[in-house]
mmCIF file with all atom_site columns, C-alpha atoms in Angstrom:
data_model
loop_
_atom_site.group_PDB
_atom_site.id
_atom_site.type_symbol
_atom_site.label_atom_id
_atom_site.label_alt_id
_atom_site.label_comp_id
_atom_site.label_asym_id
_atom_site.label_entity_id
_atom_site.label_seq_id
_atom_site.pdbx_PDB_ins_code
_atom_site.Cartn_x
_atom_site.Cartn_y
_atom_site.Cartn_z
_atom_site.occupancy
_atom_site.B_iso_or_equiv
_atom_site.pdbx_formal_charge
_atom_site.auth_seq_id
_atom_site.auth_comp_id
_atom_site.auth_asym_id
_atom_site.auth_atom_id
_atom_site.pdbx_PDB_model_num
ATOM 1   C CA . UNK A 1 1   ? 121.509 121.372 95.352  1.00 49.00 ? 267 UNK A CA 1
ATOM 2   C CA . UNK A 1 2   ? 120.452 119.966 98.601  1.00 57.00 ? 268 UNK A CA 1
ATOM 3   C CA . UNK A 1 3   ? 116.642 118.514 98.817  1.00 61.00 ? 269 UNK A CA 1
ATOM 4   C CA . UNK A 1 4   ? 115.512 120.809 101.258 1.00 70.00 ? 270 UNK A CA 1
ATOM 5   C CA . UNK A 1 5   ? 117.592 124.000 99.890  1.00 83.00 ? 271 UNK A CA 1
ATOM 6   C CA . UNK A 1 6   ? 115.861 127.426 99.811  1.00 89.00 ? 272 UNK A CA 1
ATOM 7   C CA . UNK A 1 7   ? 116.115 127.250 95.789  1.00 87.00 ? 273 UNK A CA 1
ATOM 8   C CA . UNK A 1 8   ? 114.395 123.902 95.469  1.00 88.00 ? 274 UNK A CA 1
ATOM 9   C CA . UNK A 1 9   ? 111.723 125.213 98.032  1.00 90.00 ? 275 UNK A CA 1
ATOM 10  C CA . UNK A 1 10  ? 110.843 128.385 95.345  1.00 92.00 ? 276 UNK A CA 1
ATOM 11  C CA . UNK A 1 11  ? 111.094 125.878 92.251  1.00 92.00 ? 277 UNK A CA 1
ATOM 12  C CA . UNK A 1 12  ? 108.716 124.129 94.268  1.00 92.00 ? 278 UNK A CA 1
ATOM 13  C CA . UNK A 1 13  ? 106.210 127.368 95.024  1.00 93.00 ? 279 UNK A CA 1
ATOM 14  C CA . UNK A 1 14  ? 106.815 128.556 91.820  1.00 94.00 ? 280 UNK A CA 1
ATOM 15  C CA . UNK A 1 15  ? 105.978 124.944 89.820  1.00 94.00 ? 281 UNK A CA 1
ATOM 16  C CA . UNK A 1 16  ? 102.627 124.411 92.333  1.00 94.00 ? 282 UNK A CA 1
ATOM 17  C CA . UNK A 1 17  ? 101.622 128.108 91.569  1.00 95.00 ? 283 UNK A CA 1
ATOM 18  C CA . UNK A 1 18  ? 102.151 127.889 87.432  1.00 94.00 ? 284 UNK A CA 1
ATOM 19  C CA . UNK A 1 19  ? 100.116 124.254 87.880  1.00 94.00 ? 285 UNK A CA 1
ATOM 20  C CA . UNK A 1 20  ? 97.083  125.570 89.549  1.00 94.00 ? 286 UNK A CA 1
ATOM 21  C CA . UNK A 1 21  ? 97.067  128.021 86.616  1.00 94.00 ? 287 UNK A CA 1
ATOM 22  C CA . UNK A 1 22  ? 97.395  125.145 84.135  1.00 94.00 ? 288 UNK A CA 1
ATOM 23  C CA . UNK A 1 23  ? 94.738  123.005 85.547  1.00 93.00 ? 289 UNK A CA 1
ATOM 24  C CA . UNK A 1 24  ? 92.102  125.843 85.491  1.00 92.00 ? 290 UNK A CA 1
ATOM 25  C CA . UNK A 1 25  ? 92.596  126.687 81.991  1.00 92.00 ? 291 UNK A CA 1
ATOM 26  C CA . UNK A 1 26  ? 92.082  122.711 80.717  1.00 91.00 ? 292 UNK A CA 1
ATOM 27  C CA . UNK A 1 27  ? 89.052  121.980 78.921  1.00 90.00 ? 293 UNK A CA 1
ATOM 28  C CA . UNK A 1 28  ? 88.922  118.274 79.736  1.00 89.00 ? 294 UNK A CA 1
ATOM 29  C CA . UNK A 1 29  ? 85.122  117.342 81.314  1.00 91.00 ? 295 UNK A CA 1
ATOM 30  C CA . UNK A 1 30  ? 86.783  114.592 83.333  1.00 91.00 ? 296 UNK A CA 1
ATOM 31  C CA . UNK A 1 31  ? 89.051  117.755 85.303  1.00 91.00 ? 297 UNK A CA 1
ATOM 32  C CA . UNK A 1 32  ? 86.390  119.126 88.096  1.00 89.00 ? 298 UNK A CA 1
ATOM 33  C CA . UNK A 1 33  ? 86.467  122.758 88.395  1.00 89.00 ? 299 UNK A CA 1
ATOM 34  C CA . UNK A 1 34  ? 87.014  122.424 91.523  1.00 88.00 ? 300 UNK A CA 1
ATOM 35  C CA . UNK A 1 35  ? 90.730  120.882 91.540  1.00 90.00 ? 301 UNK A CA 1
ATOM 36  C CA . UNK A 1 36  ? 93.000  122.364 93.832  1.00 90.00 ? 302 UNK A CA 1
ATOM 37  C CA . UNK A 1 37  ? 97.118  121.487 93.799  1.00 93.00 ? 303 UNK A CA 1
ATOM 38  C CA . UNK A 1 38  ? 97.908  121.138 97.216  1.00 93.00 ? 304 UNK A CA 1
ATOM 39  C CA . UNK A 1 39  ? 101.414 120.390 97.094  1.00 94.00 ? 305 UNK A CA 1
ATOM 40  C CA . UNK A 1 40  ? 104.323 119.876 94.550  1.00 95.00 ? 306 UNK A CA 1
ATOM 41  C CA . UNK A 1 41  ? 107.966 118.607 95.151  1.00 94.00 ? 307 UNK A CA 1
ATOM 42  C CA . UNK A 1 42  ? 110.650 118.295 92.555  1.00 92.00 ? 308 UNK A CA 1
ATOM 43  C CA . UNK A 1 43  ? 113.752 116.379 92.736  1.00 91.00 ? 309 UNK A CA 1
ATOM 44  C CA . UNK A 1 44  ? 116.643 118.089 92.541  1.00 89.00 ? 310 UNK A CA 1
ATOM 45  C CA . UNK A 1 45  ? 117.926 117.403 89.607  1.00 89.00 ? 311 UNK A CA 1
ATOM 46  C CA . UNK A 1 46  ? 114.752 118.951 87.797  1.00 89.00 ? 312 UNK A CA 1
ATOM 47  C CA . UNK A 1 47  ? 113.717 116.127 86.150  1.00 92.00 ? 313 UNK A CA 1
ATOM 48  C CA . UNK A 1 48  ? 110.776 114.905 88.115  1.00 94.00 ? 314 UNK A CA 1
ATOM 49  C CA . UNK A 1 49  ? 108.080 116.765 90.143  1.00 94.00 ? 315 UNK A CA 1
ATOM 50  C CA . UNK A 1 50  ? 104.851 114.779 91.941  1.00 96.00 ? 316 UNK A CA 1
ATOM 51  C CA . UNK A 1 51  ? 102.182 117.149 91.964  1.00 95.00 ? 317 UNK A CA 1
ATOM 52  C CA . UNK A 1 52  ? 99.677  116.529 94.715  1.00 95.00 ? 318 UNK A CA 1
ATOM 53  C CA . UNK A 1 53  ? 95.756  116.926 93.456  1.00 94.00 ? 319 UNK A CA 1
ATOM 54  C CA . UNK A 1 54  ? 93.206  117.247 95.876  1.00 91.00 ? 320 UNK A CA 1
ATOM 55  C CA . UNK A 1 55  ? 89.403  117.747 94.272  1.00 89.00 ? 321 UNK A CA 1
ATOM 56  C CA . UNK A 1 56  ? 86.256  118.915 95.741  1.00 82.00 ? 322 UNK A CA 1
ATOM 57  C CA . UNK A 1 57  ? 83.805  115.817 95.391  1.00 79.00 ? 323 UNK A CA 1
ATOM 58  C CA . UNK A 1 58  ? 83.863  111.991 95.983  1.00 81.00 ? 324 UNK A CA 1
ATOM 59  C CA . UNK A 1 59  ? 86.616  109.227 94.954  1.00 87.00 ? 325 UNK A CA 1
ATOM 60  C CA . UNK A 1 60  ? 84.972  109.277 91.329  1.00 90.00 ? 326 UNK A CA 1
ATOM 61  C CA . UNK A 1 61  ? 85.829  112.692 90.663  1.00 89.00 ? 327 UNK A CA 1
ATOM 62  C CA . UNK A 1 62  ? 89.722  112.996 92.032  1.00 90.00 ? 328 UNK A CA 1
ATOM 63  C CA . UNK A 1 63  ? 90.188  108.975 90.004  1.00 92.00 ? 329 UNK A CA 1
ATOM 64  C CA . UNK A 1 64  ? 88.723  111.107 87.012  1.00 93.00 ? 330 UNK A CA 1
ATOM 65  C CA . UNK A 1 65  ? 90.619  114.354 87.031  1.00 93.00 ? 331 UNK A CA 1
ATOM 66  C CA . UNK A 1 66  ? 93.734  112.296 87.912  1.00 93.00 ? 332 UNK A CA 1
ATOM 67  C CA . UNK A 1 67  ? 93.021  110.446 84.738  1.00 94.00 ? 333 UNK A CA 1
ATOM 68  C CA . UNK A 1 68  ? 92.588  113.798 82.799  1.00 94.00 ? 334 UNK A CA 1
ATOM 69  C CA . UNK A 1 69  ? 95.464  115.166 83.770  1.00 94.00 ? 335 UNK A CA 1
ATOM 70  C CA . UNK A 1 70  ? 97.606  112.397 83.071  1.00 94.00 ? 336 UNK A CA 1
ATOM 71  C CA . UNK A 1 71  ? 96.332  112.354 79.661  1.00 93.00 ? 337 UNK A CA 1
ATOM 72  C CA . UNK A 1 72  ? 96.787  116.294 79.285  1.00 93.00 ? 338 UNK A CA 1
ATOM 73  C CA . UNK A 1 73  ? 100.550 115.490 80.862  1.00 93.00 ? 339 UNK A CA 1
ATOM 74  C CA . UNK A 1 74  ? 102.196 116.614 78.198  1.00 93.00 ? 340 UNK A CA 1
ATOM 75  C CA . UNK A 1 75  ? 100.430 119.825 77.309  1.00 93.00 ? 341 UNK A CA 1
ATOM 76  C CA . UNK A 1 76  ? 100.745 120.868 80.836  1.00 93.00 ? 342 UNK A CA 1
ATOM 77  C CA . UNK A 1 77  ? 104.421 119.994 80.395  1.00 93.00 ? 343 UNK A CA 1
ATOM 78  C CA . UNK A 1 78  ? 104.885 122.238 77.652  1.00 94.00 ? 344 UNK A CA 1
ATOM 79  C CA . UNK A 1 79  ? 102.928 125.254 79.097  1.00 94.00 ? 345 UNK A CA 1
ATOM 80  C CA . UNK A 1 80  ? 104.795 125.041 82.648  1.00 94.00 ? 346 UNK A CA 1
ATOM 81  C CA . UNK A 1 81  ? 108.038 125.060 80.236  1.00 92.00 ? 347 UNK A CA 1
ATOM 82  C CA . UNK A 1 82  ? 107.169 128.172 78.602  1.00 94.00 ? 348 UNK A CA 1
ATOM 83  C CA . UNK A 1 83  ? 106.160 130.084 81.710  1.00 93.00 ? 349 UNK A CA 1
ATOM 84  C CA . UNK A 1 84  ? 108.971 128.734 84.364  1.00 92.00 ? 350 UNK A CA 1
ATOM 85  C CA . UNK A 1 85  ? 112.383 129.265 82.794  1.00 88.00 ? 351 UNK A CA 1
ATOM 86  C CA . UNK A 1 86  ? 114.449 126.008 84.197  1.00 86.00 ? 352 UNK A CA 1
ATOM 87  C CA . UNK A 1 87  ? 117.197 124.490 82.672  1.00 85.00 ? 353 UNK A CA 1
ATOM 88  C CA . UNK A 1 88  ? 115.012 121.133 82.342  1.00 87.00 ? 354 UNK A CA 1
ATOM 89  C CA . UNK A 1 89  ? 111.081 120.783 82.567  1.00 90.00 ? 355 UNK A CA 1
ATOM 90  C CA . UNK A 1 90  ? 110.321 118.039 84.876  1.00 92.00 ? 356 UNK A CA 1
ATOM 91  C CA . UNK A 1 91  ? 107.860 115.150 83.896  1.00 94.00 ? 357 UNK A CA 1
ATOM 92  C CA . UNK A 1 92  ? 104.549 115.614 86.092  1.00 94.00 ? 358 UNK A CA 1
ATOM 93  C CA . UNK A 1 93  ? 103.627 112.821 88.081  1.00 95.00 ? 359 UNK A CA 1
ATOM 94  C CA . UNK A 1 94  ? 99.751  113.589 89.251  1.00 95.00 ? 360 UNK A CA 1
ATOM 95  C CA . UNK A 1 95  ? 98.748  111.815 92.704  1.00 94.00 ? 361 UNK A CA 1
ATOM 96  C CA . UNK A 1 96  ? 95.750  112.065 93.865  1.00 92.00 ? 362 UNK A CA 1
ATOM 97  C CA . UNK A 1 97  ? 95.453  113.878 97.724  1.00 88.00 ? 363 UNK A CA 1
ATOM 98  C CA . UNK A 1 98  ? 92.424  113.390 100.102 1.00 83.00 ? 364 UNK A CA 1
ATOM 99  C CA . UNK A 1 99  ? 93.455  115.040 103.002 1.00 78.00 ? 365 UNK A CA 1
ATOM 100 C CA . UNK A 1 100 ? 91.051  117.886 102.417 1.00 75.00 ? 366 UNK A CA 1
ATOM 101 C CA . UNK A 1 101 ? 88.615  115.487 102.370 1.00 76.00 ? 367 UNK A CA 1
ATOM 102 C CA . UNK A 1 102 ? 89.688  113.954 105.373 1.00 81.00 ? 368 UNK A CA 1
ATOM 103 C CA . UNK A 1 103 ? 90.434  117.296 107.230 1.00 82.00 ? 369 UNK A CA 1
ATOM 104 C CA . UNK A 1 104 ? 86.352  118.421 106.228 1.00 81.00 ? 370 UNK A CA 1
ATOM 105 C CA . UNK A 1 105 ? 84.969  114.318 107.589 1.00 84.00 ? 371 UNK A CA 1
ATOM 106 C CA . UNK A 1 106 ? 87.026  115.390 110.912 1.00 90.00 ? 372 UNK A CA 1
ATOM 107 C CA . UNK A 1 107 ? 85.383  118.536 111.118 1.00 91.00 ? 373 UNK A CA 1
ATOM 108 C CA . UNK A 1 108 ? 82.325  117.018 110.589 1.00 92.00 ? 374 UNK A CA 1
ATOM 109 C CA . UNK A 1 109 ? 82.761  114.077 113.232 1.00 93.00 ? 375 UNK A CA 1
ATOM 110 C CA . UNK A 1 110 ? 84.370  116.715 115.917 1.00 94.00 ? 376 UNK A CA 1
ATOM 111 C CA . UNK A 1 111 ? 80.828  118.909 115.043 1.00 92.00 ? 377 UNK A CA 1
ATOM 112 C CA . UNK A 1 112 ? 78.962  116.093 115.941 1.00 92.00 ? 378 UNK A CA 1
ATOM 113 C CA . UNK A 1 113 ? 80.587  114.908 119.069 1.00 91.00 ? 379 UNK A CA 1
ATOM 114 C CA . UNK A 1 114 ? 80.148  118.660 119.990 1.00 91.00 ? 380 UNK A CA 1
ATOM 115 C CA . UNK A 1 115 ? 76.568  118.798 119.642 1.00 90.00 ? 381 UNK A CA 1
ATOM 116 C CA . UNK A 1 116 ? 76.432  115.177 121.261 1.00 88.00 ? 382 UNK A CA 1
ATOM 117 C CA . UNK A 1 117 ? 78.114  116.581 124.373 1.00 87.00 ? 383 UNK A CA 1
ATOM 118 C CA . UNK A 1 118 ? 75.929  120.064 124.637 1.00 86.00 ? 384 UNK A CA 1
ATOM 119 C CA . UNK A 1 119 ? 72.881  117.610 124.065 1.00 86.00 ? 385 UNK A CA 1
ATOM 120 C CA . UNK A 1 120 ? 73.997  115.524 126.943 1.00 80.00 ? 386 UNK A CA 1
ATOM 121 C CA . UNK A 1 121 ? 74.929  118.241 129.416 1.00 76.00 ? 387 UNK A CA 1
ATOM 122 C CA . UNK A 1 122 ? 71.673  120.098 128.622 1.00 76.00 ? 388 UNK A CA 1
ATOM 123 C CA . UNK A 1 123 ? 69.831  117.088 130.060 1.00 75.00 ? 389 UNK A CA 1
ATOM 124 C CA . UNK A 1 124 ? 71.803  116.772 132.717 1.00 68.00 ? 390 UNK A CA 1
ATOM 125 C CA . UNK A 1 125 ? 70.938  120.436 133.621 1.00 69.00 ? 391 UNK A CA 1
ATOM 126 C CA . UNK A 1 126 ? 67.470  119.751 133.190 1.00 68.00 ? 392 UNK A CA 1
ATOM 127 C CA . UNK A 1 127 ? 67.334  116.380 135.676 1.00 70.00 ? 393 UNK A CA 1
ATOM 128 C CA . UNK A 1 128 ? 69.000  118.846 138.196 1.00 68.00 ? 394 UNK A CA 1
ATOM 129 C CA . UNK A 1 129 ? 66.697  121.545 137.983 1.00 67.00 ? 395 UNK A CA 1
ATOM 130 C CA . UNK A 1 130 ? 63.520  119.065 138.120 1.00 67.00 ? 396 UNK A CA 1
ATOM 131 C CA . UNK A 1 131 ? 65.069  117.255 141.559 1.00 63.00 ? 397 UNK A CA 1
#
């Protein structure tokens, strides 16, 4: 099975789908509730998949749900085996993923320079008006 093969790109849907499941059902207070999987790839050979974790808050709370999960590894293990039927279960590797975080600080920078801009052309429109 090629990386990039339409099977491998399901397993992937499918594994990323089951783990956002998972991680809203754990009890752990170091997990936000606010932990999104934003992307999953397993090898081909089924026997690894890194699960990309992305969490609504500040570098505290993805280093703390990262450590949650990695110490709920292997019940999430176990439950993705008994809802996915693959031949092996791959072992979860949790990284942490701040590029919602990064996509919502651009937002907020491109905002500003926005405002800065509508700011500076409504005083331009104003010394034109008073000459």
């Amino acid at each position: 099975m090629r990386k990039n093969s339409v099977k491998n790109t399901r397993i992937d849907a499918e594994v990323q789908k089951e783990l956002s499941q998972i991680i809203r059902e754990l009890k752990d207070p170091r997990i936000e509730p606010l932990t999104s999987v934003t992307n999953v790839t397993v090898t081909p050979d089924l026997k690894q998949c890194k699960a990309y974790i992305s969490v609504f808050g500040g570098k505290e709370a993805l280093d703390s749900t990262i450590k949650g999960l990695k110490s709920a590894e292997g019940f999430v293990r176990r439950e993705l085996a008994s809802r996915i039927n693959l031949r092996n279960t791959p072992e979860i590797i949790f990284i942490g993923d701040d590029s919602i975080a990064y996509g919502v600080d651009m937002s907020k920078k491109i905002d500003e320079v926005i405002a800065h801009d509508r700011q500076a052309g409504e005083q331009d429109t104003k010394q034109e008006d008073a000459e």
